[in-house]
XYZ file of C-alpha atoms in Angstrom:
361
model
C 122.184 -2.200 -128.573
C 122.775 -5.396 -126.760
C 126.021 -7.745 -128.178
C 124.125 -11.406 -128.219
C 120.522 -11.947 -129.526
C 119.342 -15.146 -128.450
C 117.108 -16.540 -132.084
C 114.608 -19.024 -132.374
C 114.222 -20.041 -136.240
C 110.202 -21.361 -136.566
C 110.098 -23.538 -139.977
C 113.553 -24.712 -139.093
C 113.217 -27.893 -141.400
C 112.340 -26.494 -144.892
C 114.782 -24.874 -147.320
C 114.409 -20.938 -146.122
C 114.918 -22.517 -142.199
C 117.938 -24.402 -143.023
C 119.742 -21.727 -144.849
C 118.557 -19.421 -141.480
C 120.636 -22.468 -139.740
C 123.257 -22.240 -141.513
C 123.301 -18.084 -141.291
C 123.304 -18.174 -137.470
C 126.589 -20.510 -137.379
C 129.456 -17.755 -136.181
C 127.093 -14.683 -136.598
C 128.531 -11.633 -135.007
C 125.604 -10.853 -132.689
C 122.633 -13.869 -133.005
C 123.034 -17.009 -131.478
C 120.765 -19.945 -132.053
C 119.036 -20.922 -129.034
C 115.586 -22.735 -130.713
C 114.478 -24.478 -134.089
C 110.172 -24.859 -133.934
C 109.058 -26.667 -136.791
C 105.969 -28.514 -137.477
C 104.491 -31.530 -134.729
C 105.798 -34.153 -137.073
C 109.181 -33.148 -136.350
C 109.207 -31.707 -132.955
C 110.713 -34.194 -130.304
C 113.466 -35.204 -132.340
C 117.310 -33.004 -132.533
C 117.481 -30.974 -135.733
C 120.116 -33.210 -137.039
C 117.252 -36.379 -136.748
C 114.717 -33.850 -138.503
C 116.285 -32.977 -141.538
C 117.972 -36.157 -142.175
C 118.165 -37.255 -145.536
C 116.726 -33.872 -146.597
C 119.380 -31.392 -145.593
C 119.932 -28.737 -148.906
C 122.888 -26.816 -147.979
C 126.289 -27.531 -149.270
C 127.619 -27.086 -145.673
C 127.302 -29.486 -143.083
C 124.240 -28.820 -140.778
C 126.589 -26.749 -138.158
C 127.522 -27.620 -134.886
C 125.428 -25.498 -132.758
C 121.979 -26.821 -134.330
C 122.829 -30.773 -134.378
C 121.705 -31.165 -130.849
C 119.086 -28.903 -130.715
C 115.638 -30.353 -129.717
C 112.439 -29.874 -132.737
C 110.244 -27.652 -130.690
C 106.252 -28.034 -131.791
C 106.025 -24.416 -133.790
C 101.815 -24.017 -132.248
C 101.914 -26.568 -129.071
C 105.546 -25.093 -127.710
C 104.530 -21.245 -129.170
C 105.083 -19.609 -125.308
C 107.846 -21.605 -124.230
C 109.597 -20.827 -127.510
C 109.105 -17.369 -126.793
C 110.706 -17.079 -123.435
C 113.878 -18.673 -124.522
C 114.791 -15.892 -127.103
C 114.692 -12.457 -128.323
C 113.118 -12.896 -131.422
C 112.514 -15.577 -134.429
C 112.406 -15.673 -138.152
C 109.407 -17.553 -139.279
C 109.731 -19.787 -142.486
C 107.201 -22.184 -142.116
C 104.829 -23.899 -144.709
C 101.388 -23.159 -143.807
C 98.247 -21.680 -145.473
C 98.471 -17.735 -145.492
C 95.750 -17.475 -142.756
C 97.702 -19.448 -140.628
C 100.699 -17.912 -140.968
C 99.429 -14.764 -140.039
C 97.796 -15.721 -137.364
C 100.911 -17.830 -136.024
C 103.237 -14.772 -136.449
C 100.431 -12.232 -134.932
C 100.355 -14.669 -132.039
C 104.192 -14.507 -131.357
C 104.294 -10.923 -131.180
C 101.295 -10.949 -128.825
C 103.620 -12.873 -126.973
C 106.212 -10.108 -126.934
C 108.415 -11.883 -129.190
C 109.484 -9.905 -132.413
C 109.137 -11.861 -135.777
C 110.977 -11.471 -138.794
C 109.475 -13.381 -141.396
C 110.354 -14.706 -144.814
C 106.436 -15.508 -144.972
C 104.313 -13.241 -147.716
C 101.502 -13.602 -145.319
C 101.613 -10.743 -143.372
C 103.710 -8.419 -146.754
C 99.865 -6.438 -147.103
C 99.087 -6.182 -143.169
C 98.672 -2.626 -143.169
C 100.951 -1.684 -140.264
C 103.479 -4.392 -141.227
C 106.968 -3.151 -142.349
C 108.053 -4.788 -145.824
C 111.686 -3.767 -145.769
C 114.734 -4.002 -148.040
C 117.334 -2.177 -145.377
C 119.060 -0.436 -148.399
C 115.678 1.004 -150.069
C 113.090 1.583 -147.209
C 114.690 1.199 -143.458
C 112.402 4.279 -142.596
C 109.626 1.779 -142.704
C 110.356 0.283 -139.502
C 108.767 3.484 -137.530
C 105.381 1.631 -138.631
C 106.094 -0.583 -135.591
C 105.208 1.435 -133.157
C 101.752 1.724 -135.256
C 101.783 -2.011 -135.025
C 102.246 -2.619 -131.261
C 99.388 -0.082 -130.080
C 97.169 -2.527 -132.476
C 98.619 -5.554 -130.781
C 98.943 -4.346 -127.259
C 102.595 -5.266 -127.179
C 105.642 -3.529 -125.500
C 107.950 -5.594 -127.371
C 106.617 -7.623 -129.844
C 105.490 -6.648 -133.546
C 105.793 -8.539 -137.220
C 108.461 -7.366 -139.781
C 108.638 -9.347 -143.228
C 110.834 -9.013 -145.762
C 110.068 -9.064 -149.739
C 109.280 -11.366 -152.597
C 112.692 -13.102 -153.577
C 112.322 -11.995 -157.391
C 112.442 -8.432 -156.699
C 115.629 -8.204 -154.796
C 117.124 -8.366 -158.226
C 115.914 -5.581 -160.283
C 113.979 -3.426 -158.066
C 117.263 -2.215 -155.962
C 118.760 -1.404 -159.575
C 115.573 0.585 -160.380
C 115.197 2.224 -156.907
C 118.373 4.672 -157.412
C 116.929 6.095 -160.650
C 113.407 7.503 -159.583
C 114.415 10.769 -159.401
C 114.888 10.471 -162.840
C 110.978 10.019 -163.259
C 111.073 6.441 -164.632
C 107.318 5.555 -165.455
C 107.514 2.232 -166.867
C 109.138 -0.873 -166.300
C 108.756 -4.257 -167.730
C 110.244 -7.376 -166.417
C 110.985 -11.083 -166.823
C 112.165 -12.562 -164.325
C 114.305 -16.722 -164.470
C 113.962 -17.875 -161.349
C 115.926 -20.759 -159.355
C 114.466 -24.041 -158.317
C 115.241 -23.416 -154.660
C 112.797 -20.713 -154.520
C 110.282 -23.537 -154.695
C 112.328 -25.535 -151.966
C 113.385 -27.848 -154.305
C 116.843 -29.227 -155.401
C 117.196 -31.451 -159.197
C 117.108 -34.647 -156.653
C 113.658 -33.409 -155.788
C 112.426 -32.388 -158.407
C 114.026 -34.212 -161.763
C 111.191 -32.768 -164.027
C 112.816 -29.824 -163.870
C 116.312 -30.476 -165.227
C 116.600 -29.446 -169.018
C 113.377 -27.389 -168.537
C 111.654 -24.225 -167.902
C 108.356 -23.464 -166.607
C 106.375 -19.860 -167.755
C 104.523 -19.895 -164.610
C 104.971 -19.414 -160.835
C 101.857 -19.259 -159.112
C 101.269 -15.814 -157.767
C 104.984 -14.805 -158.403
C 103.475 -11.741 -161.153
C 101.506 -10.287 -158.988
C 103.842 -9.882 -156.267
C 106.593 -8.348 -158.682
C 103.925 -6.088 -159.853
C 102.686 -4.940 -156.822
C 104.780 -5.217 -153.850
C 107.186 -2.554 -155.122
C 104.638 0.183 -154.179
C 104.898 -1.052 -150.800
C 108.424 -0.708 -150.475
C 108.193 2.911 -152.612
C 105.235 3.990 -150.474
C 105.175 7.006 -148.082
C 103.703 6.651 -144.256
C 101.340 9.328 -143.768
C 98.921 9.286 -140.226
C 100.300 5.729 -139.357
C 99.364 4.173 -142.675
C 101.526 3.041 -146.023
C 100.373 5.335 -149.220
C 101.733 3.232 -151.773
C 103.439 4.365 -154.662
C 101.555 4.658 -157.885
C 104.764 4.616 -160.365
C 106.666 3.195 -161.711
C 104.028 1.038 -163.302
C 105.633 -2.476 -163.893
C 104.513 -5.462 -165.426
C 106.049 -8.879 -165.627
C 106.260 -12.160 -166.538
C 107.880 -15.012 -164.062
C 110.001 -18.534 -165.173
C 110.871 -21.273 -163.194
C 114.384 -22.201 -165.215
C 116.950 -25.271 -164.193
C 119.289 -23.238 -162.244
C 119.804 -24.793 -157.951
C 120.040 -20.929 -157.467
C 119.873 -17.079 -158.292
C 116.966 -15.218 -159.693
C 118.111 -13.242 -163.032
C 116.005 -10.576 -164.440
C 115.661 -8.772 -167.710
C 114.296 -5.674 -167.252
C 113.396 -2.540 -169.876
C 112.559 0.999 -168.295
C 110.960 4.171 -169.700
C 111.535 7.519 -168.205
C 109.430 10.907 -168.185
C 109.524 12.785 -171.358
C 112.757 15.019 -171.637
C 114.217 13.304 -168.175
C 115.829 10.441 -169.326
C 119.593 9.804 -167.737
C 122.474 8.855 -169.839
C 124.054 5.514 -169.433
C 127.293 6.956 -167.590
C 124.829 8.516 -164.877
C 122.712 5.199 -164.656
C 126.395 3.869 -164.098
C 127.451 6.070 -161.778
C 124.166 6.169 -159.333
C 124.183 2.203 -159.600
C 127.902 2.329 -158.039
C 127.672 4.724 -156.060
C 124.341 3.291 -154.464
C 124.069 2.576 -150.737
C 121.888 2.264 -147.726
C 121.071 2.224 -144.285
C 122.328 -0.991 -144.143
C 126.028 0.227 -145.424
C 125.616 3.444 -142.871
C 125.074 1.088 -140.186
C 127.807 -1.372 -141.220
C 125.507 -4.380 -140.677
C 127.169 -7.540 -140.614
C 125.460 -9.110 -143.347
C 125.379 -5.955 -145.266
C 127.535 -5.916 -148.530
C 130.365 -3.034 -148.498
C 129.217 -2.187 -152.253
C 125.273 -3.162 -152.864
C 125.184 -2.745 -156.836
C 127.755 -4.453 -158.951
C 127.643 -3.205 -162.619
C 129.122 -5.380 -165.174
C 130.964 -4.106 -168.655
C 131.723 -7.327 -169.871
C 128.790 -8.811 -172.214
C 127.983 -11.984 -170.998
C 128.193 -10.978 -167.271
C 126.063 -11.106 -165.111
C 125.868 -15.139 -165.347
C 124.256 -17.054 -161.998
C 127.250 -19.375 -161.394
C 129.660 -17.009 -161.386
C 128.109 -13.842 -159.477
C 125.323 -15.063 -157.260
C 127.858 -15.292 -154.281
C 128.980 -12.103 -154.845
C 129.525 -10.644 -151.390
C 128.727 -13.563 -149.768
C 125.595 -13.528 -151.953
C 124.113 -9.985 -150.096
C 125.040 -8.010 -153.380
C 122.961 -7.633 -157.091
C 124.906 -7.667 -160.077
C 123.737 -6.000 -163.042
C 124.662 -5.932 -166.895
C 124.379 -4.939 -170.232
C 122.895 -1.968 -170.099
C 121.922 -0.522 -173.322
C 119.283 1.732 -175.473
C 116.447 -0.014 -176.459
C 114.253 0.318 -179.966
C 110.599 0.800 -177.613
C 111.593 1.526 -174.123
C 114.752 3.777 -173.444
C 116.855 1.632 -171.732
C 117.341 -2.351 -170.830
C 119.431 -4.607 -168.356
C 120.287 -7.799 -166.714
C 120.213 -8.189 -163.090
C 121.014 -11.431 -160.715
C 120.360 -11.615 -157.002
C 121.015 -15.004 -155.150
C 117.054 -15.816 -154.159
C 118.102 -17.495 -150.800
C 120.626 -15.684 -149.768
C 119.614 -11.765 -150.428
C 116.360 -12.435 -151.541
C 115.400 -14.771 -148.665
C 116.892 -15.865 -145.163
C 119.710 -13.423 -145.850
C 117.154 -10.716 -146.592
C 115.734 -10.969 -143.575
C 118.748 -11.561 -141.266
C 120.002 -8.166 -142.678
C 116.531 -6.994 -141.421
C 117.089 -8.921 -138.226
C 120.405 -6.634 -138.055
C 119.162 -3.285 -138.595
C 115.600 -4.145 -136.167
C 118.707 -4.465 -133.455
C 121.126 -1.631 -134.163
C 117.604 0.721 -134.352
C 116.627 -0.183 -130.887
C 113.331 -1.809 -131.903
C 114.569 -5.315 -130.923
C-alpha cells in the first residue's frame, strides 16, 4: 500500500462535497489534489464557489481555498489523470450519475461514491467496512464488465441505516426475523441548514421521498452472499419502516423493535455484550477514520441524545440505548449515527481507507 493518495472530490460544492473537503484537511494518507463540480462553478477557486454557502463549522481549509472548480463532464479525463481516485457527491438525476461514475472508472479512475445511483448495479460493492468488507472481491467482477485494469465503482449506504442496522448486524446469529423501524432524520441529509430551510425549524416532516424503501431494502444488499460473481441478497430479517425529517442540523436517531426465532431469543446482557464487543475489518485494519470501539451502548435513560453523542469518535461511532422487553416484539432500542459524518462522506472515506490498505486502489 502506497503512503499518499492523490483525491479528486466530484460534487465538491454541495453539503456531502464540502464535508469530503473538510475530511481530506490533515488526512493520514489522501491528499486533495482536485474539486469537479458542476459548469456553473468550474473556473472559479473553491473558496469563490462556495461562497456564501459554505455549511461546515470549520473554515473551508487551507489546502482547498486555491483550488481551481474543475467542469465535473467537460474536465472528466483531465480530472482523472491528476489523481488516484474520487468520491462522487454530485446532484444529478440517477441516470446520470451512473453513467458519470461508470465513465470515470472506464477511465481507470476508482470512484467511491456517496451517490445511491449505482447502490443496485449488480457488480457494485455497497459496503459498511465493519459489516460487509468481503464485498469488495465483487470488483474484480466489475472491471472484466468495464474493461478496466484499475478502475471500478464502490458506493457506500443510505445514511439512515448506519444507525440501527450495525446494532442489528451482530445479533443474526441469534435468528432475528423481524425488525421494525422509525427512523428522525437531520436536515443536513437533505443539504440543508435552518438558514436554508426556515420551514423546518419547530417542525417535523413524516416523509422523505424514497428514504423507506431504501431502509427496507438495502440491508439485504449489505447481508447478501456472492455466489458465481453475483450478490444473493438476504431474505431476513424482514424490516419495515417509517422515515421523519425532524429539526435537528444533524444525526439520524432510530427507534427500532426486533423479533427473534422462536426459542432463540438472547438476553439483554448478551445483546450487551455482542454490541460492545462488536468490531470489524475496519478496527482489524486500524483505518484511520475507523472508530477504536464501533458500538457505544448507553445505561443511562435519556442517552442516546443527538447533541451530545453524534460526535462520538469523531462522529465514526453509533450509540445505542434503552434497550428493553417489549409487550409485541421481544426487544426495542434507540440508536444515533451522525448522517454526514458515518453515514455519509465519512462512510465512504472509511471505504476509501480500506479500498487502499486491500490493494484494490
Amino acid at each position: 500500500m502506497r503512503k499518499e493518495y492523490r483525491v479528486g472530490i466530484i460534487g465538491g460544492t454541495g453539503m456531502v462535497g464540502q464535508r469530503f473537503v473538510t475530511l481530506m484537511e490533515n488526512h493520514p494518507w489522501f491528499r486533495l489534489t482536485a474539486i469537479a463540480a458542476s459548469a456553473r462553478s468550474a473556473g472559479r477557486t473553491y473558496s469563490e464557489a462556495v461562497e456564501g454557502r459554505w455549511a461546515m463549522t470549520t473554515p473551508i481549509p487551507q489546502q482547498a481555498k486555491d483550488l481551481v472548480v474543475l467542469d465535473a463532464e467537460a474536465d472528466a479525463e483531465k480530472l482523472a489523470g491528476m489523481v488516484d481516485f474520487v468520491f462522487c457527491a454530485v446532484d444529478m438525476k440517477k441516470d446520470e450519475i451512473r453513467a458519470l461514475e461508470e465513465r470515470y472508472a472506464k477511465l481507470e479512475c476508482p470512484v467511491v461514491s456517496n451517490n445511491s445511483a449505482n447502490r443496485w448495479t449488480e457488480d457494485v460493492p455497497m459496503v459498511v467496512p465493519e459489516i460487509n468488507a468481503d464485498h469488495i472481491r465483487i470488483i474484480e467482477q466489475q472491471r472484466k464488465r468495464l474493461g478496466t485494469k484499475r478502475g471500478f465503482v464502490a458506493v457506500k449506504s443510505n445514511c439512515s441505516l448506519q444507525s440501527y442496522v450495525p446494532a442489528l448486524h451482530p445479533l443474526l446469529k441469534y435468528g432475528l426475523e423481524q425488525a421494525l423501524v422509525c427512523t428522525y432524520q437531520a436536515i443536513s441529509g437533505a443539504g440543508k441548514t435552518f438558514e436554508r430551510w426556515p420551514e423546518m425549524v419547530d417542525n417535523c416532516i413524516p416523509y422523505i421521498g424514497g428514504e423507506e424503501e431504501k431502509s427496507e431494502k438495502e440491508p439485504m444488499k449489505l447481508w447478501a452472499k456472492i455466489e458465481d460473481g453475483k450478490f444473493a441478497l438476504a431474505t431476513a430479517p424482514a424490516i419495515t419502516a417509517q422515515c421523519f425529517r425532524v429539526a435537528c442540523q444533524d444525526g439520524h436517531m432510530a427507534a427500532c423493535f426486533m423479533r427473534f426465532r422462536e426459542g432463540c431469543k438472547p438476553t439483554m446482557e448478551q445483546i450487551k455484550a455482542d454490541w460492545a464487543n462488536f468490531s470489524g475489518r475496519a478496527q482489524e485494519l486500524a483505518l484511520p477514520s475507523a472508530p477504536k470501539q464501533f458500538l457505544h451502548y448507553f445505561e443511562e435513560p435519556d442517552r442516546p441524545q443527538t447533541r451530545l453523542d453524534r460526535m462520538l469518535e469523531n462522529g465514526m461511532a453509533v450509540s445505542i440505548g434503552r434497550l428493553r422487553p417489549d409487550s409485541q416484539y421481544d426487544y426495542k432500542f434507540v440508536c444515533l449515527s451522525h448522517n454526514t459524518l458515518r453515514g455519509a462522506a465519512g462512510g465512504s472515506v472509511l471505504l476509501a481507507e480500506l479500498l487502499c490498505a486491500e490493494g484494490y486502489i
